Short mmCIF file of C-alpha atoms in Angstrom, two decimals:
data_model
loop_
_atom_site.label_atom_id
_atom_site.label_comp_id
_atom_site.label_asym_id
_atom_site.label_seq_id
_atom_site.Cartn_x
_atom_site.Cartn_y
_atom_site.Cartn_z
CA MET A 140 23.82 -2.55 -33.43
CA LYS A 141 21.11 -2.51 -31.17
CA ALA A 142 22.85 -4.03 -27.83
CA LYS A 143 24.85 -0.93 -28.37
CA TRP A 144 22.06 1.74 -28.98
CA LYS A 145 20.76 -0.14 -25.56
CA LYS A 146 23.93 0.99 -23.46
CA ILE A 147 23.60 4.56 -25.34
CA GLY A 148 20.71 5.11 -24.10
CA VAL A 149 21.32 3.70 -20.99
CA LEU A 150 24.12 5.84 -20.57
CA LEU A 151 21.76 8.57 -21.25
CA LEU A 152 18.68 7.49 -19.54
CA ILE A 153 21.79 7.19 -16.09
CA ALA A 154 22.32 11.62 -16.98
CA MET A 155 19.15 12.74 -17.43
CA MET A 156 18.71 11.35 -14.24
CA LEU A 157 21.51 12.91 -12.58
CA VAL A 158 20.76 15.82 -14.33
CA SER A 159 17.08 16.57 -12.95
CA ILE A 160 17.93 14.89 -9.10
CA LEU A 161 20.36 17.06 -9.52
CA GLY A 162 19.13 20.19 -10.47
CA ALA A 163 15.23 19.05 -8.47
CA CYS A 164 18.13 19.10 -4.73
CA SER A 165 19.33 22.35 -5.75
CA GLY A 166 16.02 24.37 -6.38
CA GLY A 167 14.47 25.05 -3.82
CA ASN A 168 10.55 24.93 -3.59
CA ASN A 169 11.29 24.12 -7.07
CA SER A 170 8.41 21.56 -8.61
CA THR A 171 6.46 20.95 -11.79
CA ASN A 172 2.88 22.39 -10.63
CA ASP A 173 2.46 24.42 -8.38
CA THR A 174 0.65 22.84 -6.39
CA ALA A 175 3.12 19.68 -5.88
CA GLY A 176 5.71 19.16 -4.35
CA THR A 177 4.19 16.33 -1.54
CA GLU A 178 3.25 13.19 -0.77
CA ALA A 179 0.68 11.75 1.71
CA GLU A 180 4.05 9.57 1.57
CA GLU A 181 6.33 12.77 1.91
CA THR A 182 6.56 16.42 2.72
CA ALA A 183 7.27 19.40 1.29
CA ASP A 184 11.21 21.01 0.62
CA THR A 185 10.50 23.88 3.72
CA GLU A 186 9.33 21.16 6.13
CA GLU A 187 12.60 18.78 5.28
CA ALA A 188 15.08 21.75 5.73
CA THR A 189 13.42 22.26 9.39
CA GLU A 190 13.83 18.46 9.60
CA GLU A 191 17.49 18.28 8.63
CA GLU A 192 18.20 21.53 11.26
CA SER A 193 16.48 19.31 13.95
CA ALA A 194 17.80 16.14 12.81
CA GLU A 195 21.41 18.00 13.22
CA THR A 196 20.26 20.09 16.85
CA GLU A 197 18.59 17.41 19.24
CA GLU A 198 19.29 15.35 21.31
CA PRO A 199 19.84 11.56 21.63
CA THR A 200 18.15 10.03 24.23
CA ASP A 201 19.11 7.33 26.29
CA ALA A 202 17.22 3.81 25.89
CA ALA A 203 16.58 2.82 28.92
CA SER A 204 15.00 6.07 30.27
CA LYS A 205 12.89 5.68 27.23
CA ASP A 206 9.17 5.37 27.19
CA THR A 207 8.30 6.42 23.98
CA ILE A 208 8.88 5.10 20.35
CA VAL A 209 9.15 7.90 17.04
CA VAL A 210 8.43 6.17 14.46
CA ALA A 211 9.72 8.01 10.78
CA THR A 212 6.67 7.47 8.00
CA SER A 213 6.30 9.01 4.66
CA ALA A 214 2.75 10.23 5.53
CA GLU A 215 0.03 11.32 7.19
CA PRO A 216 -3.52 9.03 7.37
CA THR A 217 -5.54 10.12 5.74
CA SER A 218 -8.01 9.19 8.61
CA LEU A 219 -7.39 7.09 11.74
CA ASP A 220 -11.12 5.44 11.15
CA PRO A 221 -10.34 2.13 9.89
CA GLN A 222 -13.36 2.04 7.68
CA PHE A 223 -11.97 5.30 6.13
CA GLY A 224 -8.89 5.58 5.48
CA GLU A 225 -6.97 2.01 3.49
CA ASP A 226 -3.62 3.42 1.98
CA THR A 227 -0.64 1.70 3.75
CA THR A 228 0.84 4.71 5.99
CA THR A 229 -2.64 5.24 7.54
CA GLN A 230 -3.18 1.71 8.40
CA ARG A 231 0.29 1.44 10.34
CA VAL A 232 -1.12 3.85 12.30
CA VAL A 233 -4.65 2.30 12.22
CA MET A 234 -3.53 -0.40 12.94
CA GLN A 235 -2.01 0.50 16.67
CA ILE A 236 -6.01 1.36 17.19
CA SER A 237 -7.91 -0.87 16.21
CA ASP A 238 -8.06 -4.64 16.95
CA THR A 239 -9.75 -7.09 14.65
CA LEU A 240 -11.39 -10.01 14.71
CA ILE A 241 -8.27 -11.52 14.13
CA GLY A 242 -4.69 -10.81 12.89
CA VAL A 243 -1.71 -12.53 11.20
CA ASP A 244 1.70 -13.33 12.52
CA GLU A 245 5.73 -12.38 10.99
CA ASN A 246 4.34 -15.47 8.53
CA MET A 247 1.55 -14.52 7.88
CA ASN A 248 -0.63 -16.79 9.26
CA TYR A 249 -3.64 -16.48 11.71
CA VAL A 250 -4.32 -15.97 15.54
CA PRO A 251 -6.54 -14.60 17.68
CA LYS A 252 -6.90 -10.95 18.27
CA LEU A 253 -10.70 -9.89 18.95
CA ALA A 254 -12.37 -12.65 18.28
CA GLU A 255 -11.01 -15.82 20.59
CA SER A 256 -12.16 -18.33 18.47
CA TRP A 257 -13.36 -19.26 14.99
CA GLU A 258 -16.03 -21.65 13.16
CA MET A 259 -16.65 -21.98 8.98
CA SER A 260 -20.13 -24.02 8.78
CA PRO A 261 -19.34 -27.35 6.50
CA ASP A 262 -21.50 -26.03 3.45
CA GLY A 263 -19.70 -22.79 3.92
CA LEU A 264 -21.85 -19.81 4.71
CA THR A 265 -21.73 -19.35 7.81
CA LEU A 266 -19.06 -17.92 9.77
CA THR A 267 -19.52 -17.97 13.65
CA PHE A 268 -16.76 -15.89 16.22
CA LYS A 269 -16.51 -16.35 20.91
CA LEU A 270 -15.34 -13.05 21.45
CA ARG A 271 -13.21 -11.75 24.01
CA GLU A 272 -15.19 -11.74 27.47
CA GLY A 273 -14.20 -8.12 29.08
CA VAL A 274 -12.18 -6.12 26.70
CA LYS A 275 -11.79 -2.52 27.42
CA ALA A 276 -12.23 -0.20 24.35
CA HIS A 277 -10.34 3.32 25.25
CA ASN A 278 -13.76 4.38 26.84
CA GLY A 279 -13.99 1.51 29.50
CA GLU A 280 -17.12 0.69 27.16
CA THR A 281 -16.59 -3.57 26.94
CA LEU A 282 -17.14 -5.47 23.50
CA THR A 283 -19.73 -7.08 22.72
CA SER A 284 -21.01 -8.78 19.06
CA GLU A 285 -23.08 -5.26 18.85
CA ASP A 286 -19.57 -3.79 18.15
CA VAL A 287 -19.02 -6.12 15.76
CA ALA A 288 -22.30 -6.59 13.46
CA TYR A 289 -22.34 -2.67 13.25
CA THR A 290 -18.81 -1.82 11.86
CA VAL A 291 -19.96 -4.86 9.87
CA GLU A 292 -22.57 -2.72 8.73
CA ARG A 293 -20.35 0.60 8.44
CA GLY A 294 -17.81 -1.52 6.58
CA GLN A 295 -19.82 -2.37 4.11
CA ALA A 296 -22.07 1.46 3.80
CA SER A 297 -18.17 2.69 2.30
CA THR A 298 -16.82 2.64 -0.91
CA LEU A 299 -13.44 2.40 -0.38
CA VAL A 300 -13.42 -1.01 2.43
CA ALA A 301 -16.64 -2.37 1.60
CA LYS A 302 -14.63 -5.46 -0.49
CA ALA A 303 -13.46 -6.00 3.16
CA PHE A 304 -17.10 -7.25 3.66
CA ALA A 305 -17.98 -8.12 0.20
CA ALA A 306 -19.77 -12.20 0.92
CA ILE A 307 -20.83 -11.35 4.41
CA GLU A 308 -25.41 -11.37 3.98
CA SER A 309 -26.22 -10.76 7.03
CA VAL A 310 -25.12 -10.56 11.06
CA GLU A 311 -26.39 -12.35 14.31
CA CYS A 312 -26.02 -11.79 17.72
CA PRO A 313 -27.59 -14.79 19.74
CA ASP A 314 -25.23 -13.09 22.73
CA ASP A 315 -22.79 -10.48 23.73
CA LEU A 316 -19.70 -12.64 22.57
CA THR A 317 -21.17 -15.12 20.17
CA VAL A 318 -21.62 -12.60 16.51
CA VAL A 319 -22.81 -15.18 13.81
CA MET A 320 -21.70 -14.62 10.02
CA HIS A 321 -24.27 -15.47 7.35
CA LEU A 322 -22.06 -15.30 3.53
CA ALA A 323 -24.05 -15.32 -0.14
CA TYR A 324 -22.04 -17.43 -0.98
CA SER A 325 -19.68 -19.67 -0.01
CA SER A 326 -15.81 -17.27 -0.12
CA PRO A 327 -12.31 -18.79 1.16
CA ILE A 328 -11.19 -14.53 1.17
CA GLN A 329 -13.73 -13.77 3.89
CA LEU A 330 -11.60 -14.35 7.18
CA ALA A 331 -7.67 -13.07 4.90
CA TYR A 332 -10.23 -10.11 4.92
CA LEU A 333 -11.66 -9.63 8.93
CA SER A 334 -7.49 -10.09 9.03
CA SER A 335 -7.20 -6.53 7.54
CA PRO A 336 -7.07 -2.61 9.56
CA SER A 337 -10.27 -2.41 7.55
CA THR A 338 -11.94 -4.00 9.17
CA GLY A 339 -11.31 -3.54 12.85
CA ILE A 340 -13.46 -3.13 14.99
CA VAL A 341 -15.33 -0.06 16.93
CA ASN A 342 -17.58 0.68 19.34
CA LYS A 343 -20.96 1.61 18.33
CA LYS A 344 -21.32 4.16 21.06
CA ALA A 345 -18.55 6.37 21.02
CA CYS A 346 -18.73 6.57 17.04
CA GLU A 347 -22.87 7.56 17.92
CA GLU A 348 -22.32 10.30 19.66
CA MET A 349 -19.10 11.45 18.18
CA GLY A 350 -20.31 11.17 13.99
CA ASP A 351 -17.85 10.02 11.62
CA GLU A 352 -15.36 13.07 11.05
CA SER A 353 -13.96 13.13 14.40
CA PHE A 354 -14.13 9.72 14.84
CA GLY A 355 -11.90 9.48 11.90
CA ARG A 356 -9.67 12.21 13.57
CA ALA A 357 -9.80 10.15 17.29
CA PRO A 358 -11.51 6.07 17.08
CA VAL A 359 -12.22 5.41 19.54
CA ALA A 360 -11.41 0.95 19.14
CA TYR A 361 -10.10 -1.57 21.01
CA GLY A 362 -6.75 -2.18 20.03
CA PRO A 363 -3.42 -1.14 22.35
CA TYR A 364 -3.41 3.04 21.71
CA LYS A 365 -5.83 5.77 22.03
CA VAL A 366 -4.56 8.53 20.14
CA VAL A 367 -3.94 12.01 22.13
CA GLY A 368 -3.32 14.11 18.55
CA TRP A 369 -2.54 14.33 15.33
CA GLU A 370 -0.62 17.54 14.68
CA SER A 371 -1.95 17.60 10.30
CA GLY A 372 1.15 17.33 8.52
CA ASP A 373 3.80 16.49 11.47
CA LYS A 374 2.80 13.65 13.79
CA VAL A 375 -0.06 11.47 15.10
CA THR A 376 1.01 10.75 18.84
CA LEU A 377 -0.70 7.65 21.07
CA GLU A 378 -0.79 7.25 24.47
CA ALA A 379 -0.62 3.39 26.01
CA HIS A 380 -4.44 1.45 26.70
CA GLU A 381 -3.36 0.84 30.35
CA ASP A 382 -6.43 -1.84 29.71
CA TYR A 383 -5.88 -3.48 26.83
CA TRP A 384 -6.97 -6.76 26.67
CA ASN A 385 -3.34 -8.79 25.56
CA GLY A 386 -1.91 -6.39 28.72
CA ALA A 387 -0.86 -2.86 27.81
CA PRO A 388 2.35 -2.37 25.82
CA ALA A 389 5.35 -2.14 27.41
CA ILE A 390 6.11 0.95 24.89
CA LYS A 391 3.97 3.87 26.93
CA ASN A 392 4.04 6.09 24.13
CA ALA A 393 4.53 6.49 20.35
CA GLU A 394 4.73 9.19 17.13
CA PHE A 395 4.17 8.14 13.93
CA LYS A 396 6.06 11.39 12.46
CA VAL A 397 5.44 12.71 8.55
CA TYR A 398 9.48 12.39 7.15
CA ALA A 399 9.33 14.14 3.03
CA ASP A 400 12.55 12.98 2.17
CA SER A 401 13.64 9.42 3.36
CA ASN A 402 17.34 10.13 3.54
CA THR A 403 16.21 12.86 5.83
CA ALA A 404 14.61 10.62 7.95
CA ALA A 405 17.84 8.15 8.03
CA ILE A 406 19.99 10.71 9.72
CA ALA A 407 17.05 11.72 12.57
CA LEU A 408 17.38 8.02 13.51
CA GLN A 409 21.11 8.62 13.59
CA ASN A 410 21.21 10.84 15.40
CA GLY A 411 19.09 9.34 17.88
CA GLN A 412 15.93 12.10 16.87
CA VAL A 413 13.22 8.66 15.36
CA ASP A 414 13.64 5.04 16.39
CA VAL A 415 12.07 3.90 13.55
CA VAL A 416 12.28 4.26 10.11
CA MET A 417 9.24 2.52 7.85
CA ASP A 418 10.36 3.48 3.92
CA VAL A 419 14.50 3.20 4.13
CA SER A 420 16.19 4.13 0.61
CA THR A 421 18.42 1.82 -0.57
CA ALA A 422 20.62 4.78 -1.19
CA ASP A 423 21.00 4.67 2.82
CA VAL A 424 21.30 1.43 3.50
CA ASN A 425 24.56 0.82 3.81
CA SER A 426 25.05 3.91 5.74
CA LEU A 427 22.63 2.23 7.58
CA GLU A 428 23.71 -0.68 8.17
CA SER A 429 27.67 1.14 9.17
CA ASP A 430 26.31 2.09 12.27
CA SER A 431 26.53 0.23 14.78
CA ASN A 432 23.76 2.67 16.65
CA VAL A 433 20.93 1.34 13.99
CA ALA A 434 20.09 -2.62 13.35
CA VAL A 435 18.34 -2.57 9.50
CA TYR A 436 15.87 -5.10 8.20
CA THR A 437 14.48 -6.61 5.74
CA GLY A 438 12.41 -8.95 3.75
CA ASP A 439 10.03 -9.85 1.22
CA SER A 440 7.32 -8.19 0.63
CA LEU A 441 2.91 -7.61 -0.98
CA ILE A 442 3.75 -4.49 -2.19
CA ALA A 443 4.46 -3.47 -6.47
CA PHE A 444 4.90 -1.01 -7.86
CA HIS A 445 2.43 0.63 -10.66
CA LEU A 446 3.28 2.82 -14.18
CA HIS A 447 -1.65 2.85 -14.56
CA MET A 448 -2.44 4.07 -17.73
CA ASN A 449 -6.10 5.52 -18.28
CA CYS A 450 -7.79 3.84 -19.99
CA GLU A 451 -10.71 5.03 -20.70
CA ARG A 452 -8.49 8.24 -22.45
CA THR A 453 -7.28 8.06 -25.82
CA PRO A 454 -4.47 7.17 -27.14
CA PHE A 455 -4.67 4.36 -23.65
CA SER A 456 -7.76 3.19 -24.68
CA ASP A 457 -5.96 1.16 -27.46
CA PRO A 458 -4.84 -1.20 -26.40
CA LYS A 459 -1.98 -1.79 -28.95
CA VAL A 460 -0.77 1.64 -27.00
CA ARG A 461 -0.80 -0.21 -24.35
CA GLN A 462 1.11 -2.68 -25.64
CA ALA A 463 3.73 -0.41 -27.05
CA ILE A 464 4.93 0.85 -23.52
CA ASN A 465 5.34 -1.73 -22.25
CA TYR A 466 8.35 -2.93 -25.07
CA ALA A 467 9.38 0.97 -24.77
CA ILE A 468 10.15 0.60 -20.72
CA ASN A 469 13.21 -1.82 -19.38
CA THR A 470 12.03 -1.99 -15.47
CA GLN A 471 15.77 -4.32 -15.29
CA ASP A 472 16.89 0.27 -15.75
CA ILE A 473 13.97 0.84 -12.94
CA ILE A 474 14.96 -0.74 -10.76
CA ASP A 475 19.03 0.01 -10.97
CA ALA A 476 17.92 4.08 -11.03
CA CYS A 477 15.19 3.69 -8.59
CA PHE A 478 16.27 1.46 -5.95
CA ASP A 479 19.93 0.67 -5.90
CA GLY A 480 19.55 -3.03 -7.62
CA ILE A 481 19.16 -3.82 -4.42
CA GLY A 482 14.86 -3.44 -3.41
CA ALA A 483 13.16 -4.16 -5.94
CA THR A 484 12.21 -7.47 -8.85
CA ILE A 485 10.55 -7.04 -11.85
CA MET A 486 6.95 -8.49 -11.87
CA ASP A 487 7.01 -11.68 -13.80
CA SER A 488 3.47 -11.35 -12.16
CA PHE A 489 -0.15 -9.40 -11.90
CA ILE A 490 0.50 -11.76 -8.11
CA PRO A 491 2.86 -11.57 -5.66
CA LYS A 492 4.88 -15.06 -5.08
CA MET A 493 3.17 -14.86 -1.78
CA SER A 494 0.17 -14.60 -3.31
CA LEU A 495 -0.14 -17.31 -5.05
CA SER A 496 2.43 -19.70 -5.26
CA ALA A 497 2.15 -21.11 -9.44
CA ASP A 498 4.38 -20.62 -11.36
CA PHE A 499 3.80 -17.46 -13.79
CA GLY A 500 6.82 -18.16 -17.24
CA GLU A 501 8.29 -15.54 -18.70
CA ARG A 502 7.29 -11.85 -18.25
CA PRO A 503 6.21 -11.95 -21.67
CA TYR A 504 7.24 -7.74 -22.45
CA GLN A 505 10.60 -8.17 -22.59
CA TYR A 506 12.69 -4.38 -23.04
CA ASP A 507 11.97 -4.09 -28.05
CA MET A 508 12.22 -0.15 -28.40
CA GLU A 509 11.50 -2.06 -32.16
CA LYS A 510 8.11 -3.68 -31.73
CA ALA A 511 6.82 -1.32 -29.51
CA LYS A 512 7.60 1.52 -32.70
CA SER A 513 5.49 -1.36 -34.56
CA LEU A 514 2.69 -1.13 -32.78
CA LEU A 515 2.88 2.56 -31.91
CA ALA A 516 3.02 2.85 -35.50
CA GLU A 517 0.32 0.72 -36.15
CA ALA A 518 -2.25 2.49 -33.37
CA GLY A 519 -1.70 5.61 -35.39
CA TYR A 520 0.86 7.21 -33.86
CA GLU A 521 3.95 6.17 -35.42
CA ASN A 522 5.31 10.26 -34.58
CA GLY A 523 3.98 9.48 -31.04
CA PHE A 524 1.84 12.17 -28.87
CA GLU A 525 1.43 14.22 -26.09
CA CYS A 526 1.21 13.22 -22.79
CA ASN A 527 0.90 13.56 -18.32
CA ILE A 528 1.83 10.95 -15.89
CA LEU A 529 0.85 11.61 -11.87
CA VAL A 530 3.23 10.99 -9.31
CA THR A 531 4.34 11.65 -5.92
CA SER A 532 8.16 13.21 -4.53
CA GLY A 533 10.83 10.02 -3.93
CA ALA A 534 9.87 6.62 -5.16
CA GLN A 535 7.15 7.41 -7.76
CA GLU A 536 9.27 10.68 -9.04
CA LYS A 537 12.27 8.63 -9.76
CA MET A 538 11.19 6.34 -11.75
CA ALA A 539 8.73 8.39 -14.03
CA GLN A 540 11.56 10.34 -14.69
CA VAL A 541 13.18 7.18 -16.37
CA ILE A 542 9.85 6.17 -17.39
CA GLN A 543 10.19 9.28 -19.46
CA ALA A 544 13.47 9.33 -20.63
CA TYR A 545 12.77 5.89 -22.61
CA LEU A 546 9.12 6.92 -23.27
CA GLN A 547 10.77 10.42 -25.62
CA GLN A 548 12.66 6.96 -27.65
CA ILE A 549 9.76 6.31 -29.15
CA GLY A 550 8.30 9.63 -29.65
CA ILE A 551 6.43 10.39 -26.56
CA THR A 552 6.23 13.96 -24.44
CA LEU A 553 6.32 13.37 -21.16
CA LYS A 554 4.99 15.45 -19.04
CA ILE A 555 5.88 14.58 -15.64
CA ASP A 556 3.49 16.09 -12.22
CA VAL A 557 3.95 16.18 -9.01
CA TYR A 558 1.78 15.75 -5.52
CA GLU A 559 0.24 16.10 -1.97
CA TRP A 560 -1.34 12.18 -1.76
CA GLY A 561 -4.25 13.65 -1.42
CA THR A 562 -4.03 15.68 -3.76
CA LEU A 563 -3.04 12.98 -6.82
CA LEU A 564 -6.17 10.38 -4.90
CA ASP A 565 -8.88 13.40 -6.06
CA ILE A 566 -7.21 14.09 -9.83
CA VAL A 567 -6.97 9.73 -9.99
CA ASN A 568 -10.53 9.85 -8.44
CA SER A 569 -11.80 12.46 -11.11
CA GLY A 570 -10.24 11.11 -14.17
CA ASP A 571 -8.57 13.99 -15.50
CA TYR A 572 -4.84 12.29 -16.15
CA ASP A 573 -3.72 10.11 -18.66
CA MET A 574 -0.82 8.28 -16.62
CA THR A 575 0.20 7.62 -12.67
CA ILE A 576 2.49 5.10 -11.05
CA LEU A 577 0.93 4.53 -7.87
CA ARG A 578 1.75 1.68 -5.57
CA ILE A 579 -0.45 -1.16 -4.57
CA VAL A 580 -0.23 -3.47 -1.30
CA ALA A 581 -2.10 -5.97 -0.74
CA MET A 582 -3.23 -5.61 2.57
CA ILE A 583 -3.89 -10.03 2.62
CA PRO A 584 -1.23 -12.82 1.00
CA ASP A 585 -4.54 -13.13 -1.39
CA PRO A 586 -4.75 -12.98 -4.89
CA ASP A 587 -7.86 -11.03 -4.37
CA LEU A 588 -6.58 -8.03 -3.36
CA SER A 589 -3.76 -7.68 -5.95
CA LEU A 590 -6.27 -8.12 -8.65
CA TYR A 591 -10.06 -7.94 -7.54
CA THR A 592 -9.68 -4.07 -6.12
CA ARG A 593 -7.53 -3.01 -8.75
CA PHE A 594 -9.15 -3.78 -11.90
CA GLN A 595 -12.99 -5.27 -10.90
CA SER A 596 -14.41 -2.06 -12.49
CA GLU A 597 -16.79 -0.58 -9.68
CA GLN A 598 -13.43 -0.54 -7.54
CA PRO A 599 -12.29 2.60 -6.61
CA TYR A 600 -8.02 1.53 -6.11
CA ASN A 601 -9.07 0.04 -10.50
CA PHE A 602 -6.24 3.57 -11.25
CA SER A 603 -5.81 2.81 -14.44
CA LYS A 604 -10.36 2.50 -15.14
CA PHE A 605 -9.61 -1.08 -17.50
CA LYS A 606 -13.34 -1.60 -16.99
CA VAL A 607 -14.18 -5.20 -18.87
CA PRO A 608 -17.05 -6.95 -17.91
CA GLU A 609 -15.32 -9.97 -19.12
CA LEU A 610 -12.15 -9.67 -16.85
CA ASP A 611 -16.15 -8.43 -13.86
CA LYS A 612 -17.06 -12.38 -14.60
CA MET A 613 -13.59 -13.90 -14.13
CA LEU A 614 -12.41 -12.14 -10.84
CA GLU A 615 -16.02 -12.70 -9.08
CA ASP A 616 -15.70 -16.21 -10.81
CA ALA A 617 -11.72 -16.85 -9.04
CA ARG A 618 -12.71 -14.21 -4.94
CA SER A 619 -15.92 -17.69 -4.77
CA CYS A 620 -14.43 -20.30 -6.39
CA ALA A 621 -13.92 -22.98 -2.98
CA ASP A 622 -11.37 -25.76 -4.94
CA ALA A 623 -8.14 -24.06 -4.16
CA ASP A 624 -6.45 -26.25 -8.23
CA GLU A 625 -9.36 -24.67 -9.73
CA ARG A 626 -8.90 -21.21 -8.23
CA THR A 627 -5.38 -21.39 -9.14
CA GLN A 628 -5.65 -21.95 -12.85
CA MET A 629 -8.02 -19.56 -12.97
CA TYR A 630 -5.67 -16.88 -11.60
CA LEU A 631 -3.48 -17.50 -13.87
CA ASP A 632 -6.47 -16.73 -16.80
CA ILE A 633 -7.19 -13.87 -15.22
CA ASN A 634 -3.03 -13.05 -15.07
CA LYS A 635 -2.59 -13.70 -19.02
CA TYR A 636 -5.61 -11.95 -19.59
CA LEU A 637 -4.34 -8.79 -17.75
CA TRP A 638 -1.10 -9.11 -19.30
CA ASP A 639 -2.37 -9.60 -22.96
CA ASN A 640 -4.32 -6.43 -22.49
CA ALA A 641 -1.66 -4.53 -21.03
CA PRO A 642 -3.83 -1.58 -18.49
CA THR A 643 -0.58 -1.91 -17.20
CA VAL A 644 3.15 -2.24 -16.69
CA PRO A 645 3.86 -3.26 -13.86
CA LEU A 646 7.49 -1.97 -11.96
CA CYS A 647 8.23 -3.78 -10.20
CA PHE A 648 7.78 -5.70 -6.43
CA THR A 649 9.44 -4.37 -3.29
CA THR A 650 11.22 -5.30 -0.20
CA VAL A 651 10.70 -4.15 2.50
CA ILE A 652 12.75 -1.86 3.99
CA ASN A 653 13.28 -0.86 7.41
CA ALA A 654 15.78 0.03 10.27
CA THR A 655 15.51 1.11 14.04
CA ASN A 656 17.39 1.77 17.19
CA ALA A 657 19.12 -0.52 17.55
CA SER A 658 18.18 -1.75 21.14
CA LEU A 659 14.70 -1.43 19.89
CA LYS A 660 14.02 -5.11 21.06
CA GLY A 661 10.81 -8.07 18.87
CA TYR A 662 10.99 -5.56 15.84
CA HIS A 663 10.11 -7.31 12.87
CA THR A 664 9.30 -7.08 8.65
CA ASP A 665 6.13 -7.67 8.02
CA PRO A 666 4.87 -7.89 4.38
CA ARG A 667 2.66 -5.43 4.01
CA GLY A 668 4.71 -2.24 5.20
CA PHE A 669 3.40 -2.44 8.93
CA ILE A 670 4.62 -2.34 12.64
CA ASN A 671 3.48 -3.73 14.98
CA VAL A 672 4.44 -0.86 18.43
CA CYS A 673 2.50 -3.20 20.88
CA GLU A 674 4.72 -5.97 20.02
CA LEU A 675 7.97 -3.19 21.06
CA SER A 676 10.09 -3.28 24.21
CA TRP A 677 12.87 -0.99 24.99
#
């Protein structure tokens, strides 16, 4: 009987989703909220129409004559300042402009960048970098150790990226090409953090002269490209830095253009109006793969979607309510409905497998509607309750529709509010919400970035507002543990603690799916969802 009911429920769910999605497609500018309609990873319906017309009317350009690349990305950056923007779509652009001391290759192994070498002291408390000689900024200034010390100071003062510099107690500059970082404690992750785009080195002189606001629109740094224009809501235009330390990029101009709708971006790629689509919808994969002018790339990722519940609000402050919601949602159906069963996998842990090689066991919450109803009744909500969920358009909105259908079966009425990315973040930061669906991207393959930044009490990206001193201590201890085996066990314990207390519903790990003009050379996926334009050529 249970199996039959589940099957009927899934069929009804799919029917509801189709009605909802078709309604949205035919509804013009209608949305569930007057201020809604765009994600920072997606723009408004009226802009989508313009994009489609453009994709249909403009003529493709012959690859042999191209010196420009147009990258379709699902969101506008929040800032181009490395220390003041940390979402994925922002850092995609930032990393073209600002280089870090060290980087990672396509296999996530460390490689030299602005630092040609580095060394950790035997006690793990001193990190010494030797900078490349003669590295030029976009303004012609030469990189010195003072620029690095200044960048660390700025990063430590930024609530968004301070965690990336947390272990650094002081910075010493014995000469122009030597940087000595004194650590407050032995940190197994500080080096990894210094490969993150949020630690990109900026030019001290330019930053002080311009001020943070102007600098955030056109930062002066040491990366392969410099900013020549930013048309808000449309695109950021970059130009090759001819004095780049690693040689002038082969592609001389780059545009990061916002496409709200992934299908519109796919059409633009097929028509030759864009060259790379970063956020390919699984619904477009077959069409793109059948086009000989397009290359489709897939790869593992460090990206996860969570349903965050505001644990500071009733009824989500009750762990039984949160556990009930975990049991009530069949995450495989979300993967099937929103990712066509191919673009994501079930989360059996809060930690991506690329970040920690360990046996996490089976996901503790299996779909069980009766268990969900029982826990909800124990919490005093036998008849359910009403709540809202904040999402951006696109994948998050579709996930919310599936979740809405499941929660209705246990008496929870869920109102879906769709917002532009920046507005959604403002509301989440204010705490005025019940639930939200957000994408967690670990910028480095270490459990710390998947867990500390999302569940430590004081972190700005603790979207579930889950603030527990016991968990804080567990996270602090794990991030400073030097013994690899002991640290692995610590993270397994943290993973279990999170499952037991259920501040989120871990929905899925996603697969990176990118598509490019087939003539583009040197492309590969990045598990963080990034692109390195300077590696590419026509």
